[in-house]
PDB file of C-alpha atoms in Angstrom:
ATOM      1  CA  ALA A 565     -30.799  30.093  17.963  1.00  0.00           C
ATOM      2  CA  GLN A 566     -27.083  30.676  17.921  1.00  0.00           C
ATOM      3  CA  SER A 567     -24.469  27.917  17.822  1.00  0.00           C
ATOM      4  CA  VAL A 568     -20.733  27.364  17.432  1.00  0.00           C
ATOM      5  CA  THR A 569     -18.777  24.614  15.742  1.00  0.00           C
ATOM      6  CA  GLN A 570     -15.185  23.927  16.621  1.00  0.00           C
ATOM      7  CA  LEU A 571     -13.422  22.033  13.862  1.00  0.00           C
ATOM      8  CA  GLY A 572     -11.107  19.393  15.245  1.00  0.00           C
ATOM      9  CA  SER A 573     -11.504  17.925  18.701  1.00  0.00           C
ATOM     10  CA  HIS A 574      -7.722  17.555  18.994  1.00  0.00           C
ATOM     11  CA  VAL A 575      -4.940  19.640  17.485  1.00  0.00           C
ATOM     12  CA  SER A 576      -1.264  18.855  17.882  1.00  0.00           C
ATOM     13  CA  VAL A 577       1.540  21.318  17.117  1.00  0.00           C
ATOM     14  CA  SER A 578       5.264  21.463  17.683  1.00  0.00           C
ATOM     15  CA  GLU A 579       6.698  23.936  20.166  1.00  0.00           C
ATOM     16  CA  GLY A 580       7.350  27.206  18.338  1.00  0.00           C
ATOM     17  CA  ALA A 581       4.867  26.463  15.558  1.00  0.00           C
ATOM     18  CA  LEU A 582       1.730  28.421  14.695  1.00  0.00           C
ATOM     19  CA  VAL A 583      -1.391  27.569  16.663  1.00  0.00           C
ATOM     20  CA  LEU A 584      -4.698  27.747  14.761  1.00  0.00           C
ATOM     21  CA  LEU A 585      -7.933  26.662  16.439  1.00  0.00           C
ATOM     22  CA  ARG A 586     -11.060  26.990  14.332  1.00  0.00           C
ATOM     23  CA  CYS A 587     -14.467  28.257  15.377  1.00  0.00           C
ATOM     24  CA  ASN A 588     -17.464  28.947  13.146  1.00  0.00           C
ATOM     25  CA  TYR A 589     -20.657  30.443  14.488  1.00  0.00           C
ATOM     26  CA  SER A 590     -24.265  30.611  13.481  1.00  0.00           C
ATOM     27  CA  SER A 591     -26.326  33.593  14.566  1.00  0.00           C
ATOM     28  CA  SER A 592     -29.203  35.614  13.180  1.00  0.00           C
ATOM     29  CA  VAL A 593     -27.525  38.856  14.250  1.00  0.00           C
ATOM     30  CA  PRO A 594     -23.868  39.813  14.772  1.00  0.00           C
ATOM     31  CA  PRO A 595     -23.003  38.032  17.997  1.00  0.00           C
ATOM     32  CA  TYR A 596     -20.625  38.415  20.869  1.00  0.00           C
ATOM     33  CA  LEU A 597     -17.909  35.741  20.693  1.00  0.00           C
ATOM     34  CA  PHE A 598     -15.512  34.415  23.298  1.00  0.00           C
ATOM     35  CA  TRP A 599     -12.557  32.055  23.599  1.00  0.00           C
ATOM     36  CA  TYR A 600     -11.903  30.322  26.899  1.00  0.00           C
ATOM     37  CA  VAL A 601      -9.045  28.045  27.987  1.00  0.00           C
ATOM     38  CA  GLN A 602      -9.316  25.197  30.483  1.00  0.00           C
ATOM     39  CA  TYR A 603      -6.404  23.468  32.187  1.00  0.00           C
ATOM     40  CA  PRO A 604      -6.951  20.006  33.711  1.00  0.00           C
ATOM     41  CA  ASN A 605      -9.330  19.932  36.678  1.00  0.00           C
ATOM     42  CA  GLN A 606      -9.847  23.681  36.595  1.00  0.00           C
ATOM     43  CA  GLY A 607     -12.550  26.072  35.527  1.00  0.00           C
ATOM     44  CA  LEU A 608     -12.532  28.112  32.337  1.00  0.00           C
ATOM     45  CA  GLN A 609     -10.457  31.260  31.952  1.00  0.00           C
ATOM     46  CA  LEU A 610     -11.319  33.970  29.458  1.00  0.00           C
ATOM     47  CA  LEU A 611      -8.707  34.364  26.722  1.00  0.00           C
ATOM     48  CA  LEU A 612     -10.391  37.067  24.663  1.00  0.00           C
ATOM     49  CA  LYS A 613     -13.745  38.394  23.550  1.00  0.00           C
ATOM     50  CA  TYR A 614     -15.297  40.084  20.534  1.00  0.00           C
ATOM     51  CA  THR A 615     -18.058  42.552  21.349  1.00  0.00           C
ATOM     52  CA  SER A 616     -18.480  44.414  18.031  1.00  0.00           C
ATOM     53  CA  ALA A 617     -15.531  46.760  18.350  1.00  0.00           C
ATOM     54  CA  ALA A 618     -12.285  45.927  16.510  1.00  0.00           C
ATOM     55  CA  THR A 619     -12.506  42.736  14.454  1.00  0.00           C
ATOM     56  CA  LEU A 620      -8.982  41.669  15.437  1.00  0.00           C
ATOM     57  CA  VAL A 621      -9.012  40.941  19.129  1.00  0.00           C
ATOM     58  CA  LYS A 622      -5.899  40.425  21.226  1.00  0.00           C
ATOM     59  CA  GLY A 623      -6.066  38.358  24.369  1.00  0.00           C
ATOM     60  CA  ILE A 624      -3.877  37.006  27.104  1.00  0.00           C
ATOM     61  CA  ASN A 625      -0.853  34.742  26.647  1.00  0.00           C
ATOM     62  CA  GLY A 626      -0.181  36.013  23.113  1.00  0.00           C
ATOM     63  CA  PHE A 627      -3.425  34.717  21.591  1.00  0.00           C
ATOM     64  CA  GLU A 628      -5.556  36.658  19.156  1.00  0.00           C
ATOM     65  CA  ALA A 629      -8.673  36.042  17.088  1.00  0.00           C
ATOM     66  CA  GLU A 630     -10.244  37.711  14.094  1.00  0.00           C
ATOM     67  CA  PHE A 631     -13.979  38.118  13.603  1.00  0.00           C
ATOM     68  CA  LYS A 632     -14.851  37.501   9.948  1.00  0.00           C
ATOM     69  CA  LYS A 633     -18.512  38.105   9.275  1.00  0.00           C
ATOM     70  CA  SER A 634     -18.347  36.914   5.669  1.00  0.00           C
ATOM     71  CA  GLU A 635     -16.954  33.569   6.796  1.00  0.00           C
ATOM     72  CA  THR A 636     -18.907  33.423  10.093  1.00  0.00           C
ATOM     73  CA  SER A 637     -15.613  32.564  11.757  1.00  0.00           C
ATOM     74  CA  PHE A 638     -13.691  33.499  14.876  1.00  0.00           C
ATOM     75  CA  HIS A 639     -10.505  31.444  14.687  1.00  0.00           C
ATOM     76  CA  LEU A 640      -7.947  31.590  17.490  1.00  0.00           C
ATOM     77  CA  THR A 641      -4.260  31.949  16.642  1.00  0.00           C
ATOM     78  CA  LYS A 642      -0.891  32.262  18.319  1.00  0.00           C
ATOM     79  CA  PRO A 643       2.306  32.726  16.299  1.00  0.00           C
ATOM     80  CA  SER A 644       4.498  30.454  18.392  1.00  0.00           C
ATOM     81  CA  ALA A 645       3.242  27.624  20.595  1.00  0.00           C
ATOM     82  CA  HIS A 646       4.641  27.108  24.060  1.00  0.00           C
ATOM     83  CA  MET A 647       4.442  23.956  26.134  1.00  0.00           C
ATOM     84  CA  SER A 648       2.268  25.809  28.645  1.00  0.00           C
ATOM     85  CA  ASP A 649      -0.386  26.335  25.937  1.00  0.00           C
ATOM     86  CA  ALA A 650      -1.384  22.669  26.138  1.00  0.00           C
ATOM     87  CA  ALA A 651      -4.988  22.776  27.347  1.00  0.00           C
ATOM     88  CA  GLU A 652      -8.570  22.600  26.118  1.00  0.00           C
ATOM     89  CA  TYR A 653      -9.999  25.591  24.312  1.00  0.00           C
ATOM     90  CA  PHE A 654     -13.660  26.527  24.010  1.00  0.00           C
ATOM     91  CA  CYS A 655     -15.351  28.956  21.673  1.00  0.00           C
ATOM     92  CA  ALA A 656     -18.645  30.463  22.855  1.00  0.00           C
ATOM     93  CA  VAL A 657     -21.340  32.771  21.489  1.00  0.00           C
ATOM     94  CA  THR A 658     -24.135  34.911  22.822  1.00  0.00           C
ATOM     95  CA  LEU A 659     -26.357  37.669  21.504  1.00  0.00           C
ATOM     96  CA  PRO A 660     -25.603  41.340  22.226  1.00  0.00           C
ATOM     97  CA  ASN A 661     -28.182  43.383  24.074  1.00  0.00           C
ATOM     98  CA  SER A 662     -29.641  40.181  25.439  1.00  0.00           C
ATOM     99  CA  GLY A 663     -29.221  40.867  29.125  1.00  0.00           C
ATOM    100  CA  ASN A 664     -27.801  37.696  30.575  1.00  0.00           C
ATOM    101  CA  THR A 665     -28.660  35.139  27.928  1.00  0.00           C
ATOM    102  CA  PRO A 666     -26.487  32.054  28.524  1.00  0.00           C
ATOM    103  CA  LEU A 667     -23.403  31.435  26.450  1.00  0.00           C
ATOM    104  CA  VAL A 668     -23.547  28.608  23.940  1.00  0.00           C
ATOM    105  CA  PHE A 669     -20.279  26.669  23.913  1.00  0.00           C
ATOM    106  CA  GLY A 670     -18.577  24.583  21.271  1.00  0.00           C
ATOM    107  CA  LYS A 671     -17.447  21.077  22.151  1.00  0.00           C
ATOM    108  CA  GLY A 672     -13.878  22.168  22.671  1.00  0.00           C
ATOM    109  CA  THR A 673     -10.508  21.545  21.041  1.00  0.00           C
ATOM    110  CA  ARG A 674      -7.706  19.900  22.957  1.00  0.00           C
ATOM    111  CA  LEU A 675      -4.344  21.403  22.067  1.00  0.00           C
ATOM    112  CA  SER A 676      -1.214  19.309  22.488  1.00  0.00           C
ATOM    113  CA  VAL A 677       2.237  20.864  22.158  1.00  0.00           C
ATOM    114  CA  ILE A 678       5.114  18.588  21.213  1.00  0.00           C
ATOM    115  CA  ALA A 679       8.649  19.414  22.320  1.00  0.00           C
TER     116      ALA A 679
ATOM    117  CA  ASP B1212     -10.067  39.267  45.306  1.00  0.00           C
ATOM    118  CA  GLY B1213     -13.459  38.721  43.740  1.00  0.00           C
ATOM    119  CA  GLY B1214     -14.319  35.353  42.328  1.00  0.00           C
ATOM    120  CA  ILE B1215     -16.433  32.220  42.385  1.00  0.00           C
ATOM    121  CA  THR B1216     -15.956  29.510  44.984  1.00  0.00           C
ATOM    122  CA  GLN B1217     -17.199  25.996  44.376  1.00  0.00           C
ATOM    123  CA  SER B1218     -17.179  23.332  47.052  1.00  0.00           C
ATOM    124  CA  PRO B1219     -16.371  20.606  47.545  1.00  0.00           C
ATOM    125  CA  LYS B1220     -13.736  19.953  44.899  1.00  0.00           C
ATOM    126  CA  TYR B1221     -14.504  16.216  44.920  1.00  0.00           C
ATOM    127  CA  LEU B1222     -17.793  14.593  45.883  1.00  0.00           C
ATOM    128  CA  PHE B1223     -18.987  11.015  45.992  1.00  0.00           C
ATOM    129  CA  ARG B1224     -22.617   9.965  45.784  1.00  0.00           C
ATOM    130  CA  LYS B1225     -24.148   6.753  46.978  1.00  0.00           C
ATOM    131  CA  GLU B1226     -27.037   5.055  45.207  1.00  0.00           C
ATOM    132  CA  GLY B1227     -30.345   6.824  45.889  1.00  0.00           C
ATOM    133  CA  GLN B1228     -28.708   9.807  47.552  1.00  0.00           C
ATOM    134  CA  ASN B1229     -29.188  13.492  46.831  1.00  0.00           C
ATOM    135  CA  VAL B1230     -26.062  15.643  46.956  1.00  0.00           C
ATOM    136  CA  THR B1231     -25.682  19.415  46.875  1.00  0.00           C
ATOM    137  CA  LEU B1232     -22.890  21.335  45.189  1.00  0.00           C
ATOM    138  CA  SER B1233     -22.138  24.782  46.524  1.00  0.00           C
ATOM    139  CA  CYS B1234     -21.423  27.884  44.431  1.00  0.00           C
ATOM    140  CA  GLU B1235     -20.759  31.305  45.950  1.00  0.00           C
ATOM    141  CA  GLN B1236     -19.701  34.506  44.160  1.00  0.00           C
ATOM    142  CA  ASN B1237     -18.610  37.897  45.478  1.00  0.00           C
ATOM    143  CA  LEU B1238     -18.578  39.644  42.105  1.00  0.00           C
ATOM    144  CA  ASN B1239     -22.005  41.225  42.560  1.00  0.00           C
ATOM    145  CA  HIS B1240     -23.194  39.458  39.419  1.00  0.00           C
ATOM    146  CA  ASP B1241     -26.889  39.084  38.756  1.00  0.00           C
ATOM    147  CA  ALA B1242     -26.628  35.984  36.576  1.00  0.00           C
ATOM    148  CA  MET B1243     -25.372  32.574  37.651  1.00  0.00           C
ATOM    149  CA  TYR B1244     -25.139  29.292  35.762  1.00  0.00           C
ATOM    150  CA  TRP B1245     -24.488  25.595  36.244  1.00  0.00           C
ATOM    151  CA  TYR B1246     -22.814  23.540  33.536  1.00  0.00           C
ATOM    152  CA  ARG B1247     -22.045  19.867  33.274  1.00  0.00           C
ATOM    153  CA  GLN B1248     -18.882  18.807  31.485  1.00  0.00           C
ATOM    154  CA  ASP B1249     -18.300  15.321  30.091  1.00  0.00           C
ATOM    155  CA  PRO B1250     -15.296  14.321  27.965  1.00  0.00           C
ATOM    156  CA  GLY B1251     -15.794  15.302  24.330  1.00  0.00           C
ATOM    157  CA  GLN B1252     -19.152  16.987  24.933  1.00  0.00           C
ATOM    158  CA  GLY B1253     -18.133  20.484  25.899  1.00  0.00           C
ATOM    159  CA  LEU B1254     -20.220  22.348  28.463  1.00  0.00           C
ATOM    160  CA  ARG B1255     -23.925  21.684  28.713  1.00  0.00           C
ATOM    161  CA  LEU B1256     -26.203  24.093  30.555  1.00  0.00           C
ATOM    162  CA  ILE B1257     -28.154  22.614  33.473  1.00  0.00           C
ATOM    163  CA  TYR B1258     -29.852  25.651  35.052  1.00  0.00           C
ATOM    164  CA  TYR B1259     -29.360  29.379  35.118  1.00  0.00           C
ATOM    165  CA  SER B1260     -30.629  32.298  37.137  1.00  0.00           C
ATOM    166  CA  GLN B1261     -30.757  35.872  35.940  1.00  0.00           C
ATOM    167  CA  ILE B1262     -32.017  37.332  39.199  1.00  0.00           C
ATOM    168  CA  VAL B1263     -32.645  36.334  42.801  1.00  0.00           C
ATOM    169  CA  ASN B1264     -35.649  34.054  43.360  1.00  0.00           C
ATOM    170  CA  ASP B1265     -35.860  33.182  39.670  1.00  0.00           C
ATOM    171  CA  PHE B1266     -34.218  30.453  37.585  1.00  0.00           C
ATOM    172  CA  GLN B1267     -34.705  28.669  34.276  1.00  0.00           C
ATOM    173  CA  LYS B1268     -34.016  25.170  33.033  1.00  0.00           C
ATOM    174  CA  GLY B1269     -31.158  24.685  30.639  1.00  0.00           C
ATOM    175  CA  ASP B1270     -30.652  21.894  28.143  1.00  0.00           C
ATOM    176  CA  ILE B1271     -30.200  19.027  30.623  1.00  0.00           C
ATOM    177  CA  ALA B1272     -32.176  19.972  33.751  1.00  0.00           C
ATOM    178  CA  GLU B1273     -33.744  16.554  34.411  1.00  0.00           C
ATOM    179  CA  GLY B1274     -32.524  15.062  37.666  1.00  0.00           C
ATOM    180  CA  TYR B1275     -31.209  18.382  38.992  1.00  0.00           C
ATOM    181  CA  SER B1276     -32.656  21.179  41.119  1.00  0.00           C
ATOM    182  CA  VAL B1277     -31.455  24.648  42.129  1.00  0.00           C
ATOM    183  CA  SER B1278     -32.394  27.593  44.325  1.00  0.00           C
ATOM    184  CA  ARG B1279     -31.447  31.260  44.253  1.00  0.00           C
ATOM    185  CA  GLU B1280     -32.382  32.762  47.598  1.00  0.00           C
ATOM    186  CA  LYS B1281     -29.396  35.087  47.722  1.00  0.00           C
ATOM    187  CA  LYS B1282     -27.568  36.966  44.989  1.00  0.00           C
ATOM    188  CA  GLU B1283     -24.258  35.421  46.047  1.00  0.00           C
ATOM    189  CA  SER B1284     -25.335  31.791  46.132  1.00  0.00           C
ATOM    190  CA  PHE B1285     -26.643  29.290  43.580  1.00  0.00           C
ATOM    191  CA  PRO B1286     -26.491  25.710  44.946  1.00  0.00           C
ATOM    192  CA  LEU B1287     -27.121  22.731  42.683  1.00  0.00           C
ATOM    193  CA  THR B1288     -28.707  19.525  43.976  1.00  0.00           C
ATOM    194  CA  VAL B1289     -28.075  16.334  42.047  1.00  0.00           C
ATOM    195  CA  THR B1290     -31.046  14.143  42.864  1.00  0.00           C
ATOM    196  CA  SER B1291     -31.372  10.369  42.823  1.00  0.00           C
ATOM    197  CA  ALA B1292     -33.359  10.789  39.596  1.00  0.00           C
ATOM    198  CA  GLN B1293     -30.122  11.687  37.809  1.00  0.00           C
ATOM    199  CA  LYS B1294     -28.965   8.195  36.823  1.00  0.00           C
ATOM    200  CA  ASN B1295     -25.622   9.193  35.379  1.00  0.00           C
ATOM    201  CA  PRO B1296     -24.282  11.947  37.630  1.00  0.00           C
ATOM    202  CA  THR B1297     -20.573  11.271  37.179  1.00  0.00           C
ATOM    203  CA  ALA B1298     -19.173  14.458  35.617  1.00  0.00           C
ATOM    204  CA  PHE B1299     -17.313  17.685  36.238  1.00  0.00           C
ATOM    205  CA  TYR B1300     -19.684  20.479  37.309  1.00  0.00           C
ATOM    206  CA  LEU B1301     -18.876  24.110  36.697  1.00  0.00           C
ATOM    207  CA  CYS B1302     -20.553  27.176  38.148  1.00  0.00           C
ATOM    208  CA  ALA B1303     -20.296  30.543  36.418  1.00  0.00           C
ATOM    209  CA  SER B1304     -21.563  34.087  36.774  1.00  0.00           C
ATOM    210  CA  ASN B1305     -21.590  37.299  34.815  1.00  0.00           C
ATOM    211  CA  GLY B1306     -22.926  40.819  34.648  1.00  0.00           C
ATOM    212  CA  ARG B1307     -24.727  42.081  31.554  1.00  0.00           C
ATOM    213  CA  TRP B1308     -23.077  41.385  28.182  1.00  0.00           C
ATOM    214  CA  GLU B1309     -23.705  44.924  26.935  1.00  0.00           C
ATOM    215  CA  PHE B1310     -21.651  46.243  29.845  1.00  0.00           C
ATOM    216  CA  ASN B1311     -18.740  44.201  28.532  1.00  0.00           C
ATOM    217  CA  GLN B1312     -18.706  41.863  31.494  1.00  0.00           C
ATOM    218  CA  PRO B1313     -17.477  38.373  30.589  1.00  0.00           C
ATOM    219  CA  GLN B1314     -18.485  35.152  32.268  1.00  0.00           C
ATOM    220  CA  HIS B1315     -16.367  34.008  35.228  1.00  0.00           C
ATOM    221  CA  PHE B1316     -16.016  30.371  36.261  1.00  0.00           C
ATOM    222  CA  GLY B1317     -15.342  28.523  39.473  1.00  0.00           C
ATOM    223  CA  ASP B1318     -12.789  25.711  39.669  1.00  0.00           C
ATOM    224  CA  GLY B1319     -15.396  22.978  39.481  1.00  0.00           C
ATOM    225  CA  THR B1320     -16.646  20.014  41.479  1.00  0.00           C
ATOM    226  CA  ARG B1321     -15.947  16.482  40.305  1.00  0.00           C
ATOM    227  CA  LEU B1322     -18.800  14.150  41.222  1.00  0.00           C
ATOM    228  CA  SER B1323     -18.424  10.388  41.186  1.00  0.00           C
ATOM    229  CA  ILE B1324     -20.643   7.457  42.112  1.00  0.00           C
ATOM    230  CA  LEU B1325     -19.560   5.161  44.953  1.00  0.00           C
TER     231      LEU B1325
END
């Protein structure tokens, strides 16, 4: 069965600093990987997804992630943090060609941005 | 615009009461899901349905029930058997992964005990 581990339940960065949120996956075959963002009392919004095309994936709001098979990682980065980036971020995995197999989510990382 | 509508946004349950959370989608998605979210625990899958009139238990199905009589609708009932129902409940839907269709989420229902 596939799984994801998000390292760090809380990350704090200064405004303008690099954002790095870590996600490692476990899967028997190359998976599909997703990053979602959640603002307080709202649902999840898709930031970006990896579906076996380019390994460097660009998403919304200036975020990007790189799929590294050798490291089983899919870390989320943004060069310069903005106050509006403060939210909770979830990494998720599923298997390709699996129809509608449910996503498996990590436990989330709360990002704080300090002025 | 297409999307997922969850109602109500806030819900209160009395002791011994069943309550039903509504989830409707107009995205023409086959698959629908219910997740429970508690602080620090991420999203845990309660039930999911890949097609009308069929559904499967997720990781924490005890104390919950669902139905899928229409493609657009996937209501979740929190029964009195669920002893700790206080949580944020999220409904989601998607098309098939291989068609590059990501999962969409509603805005959630927050359930509390009176």
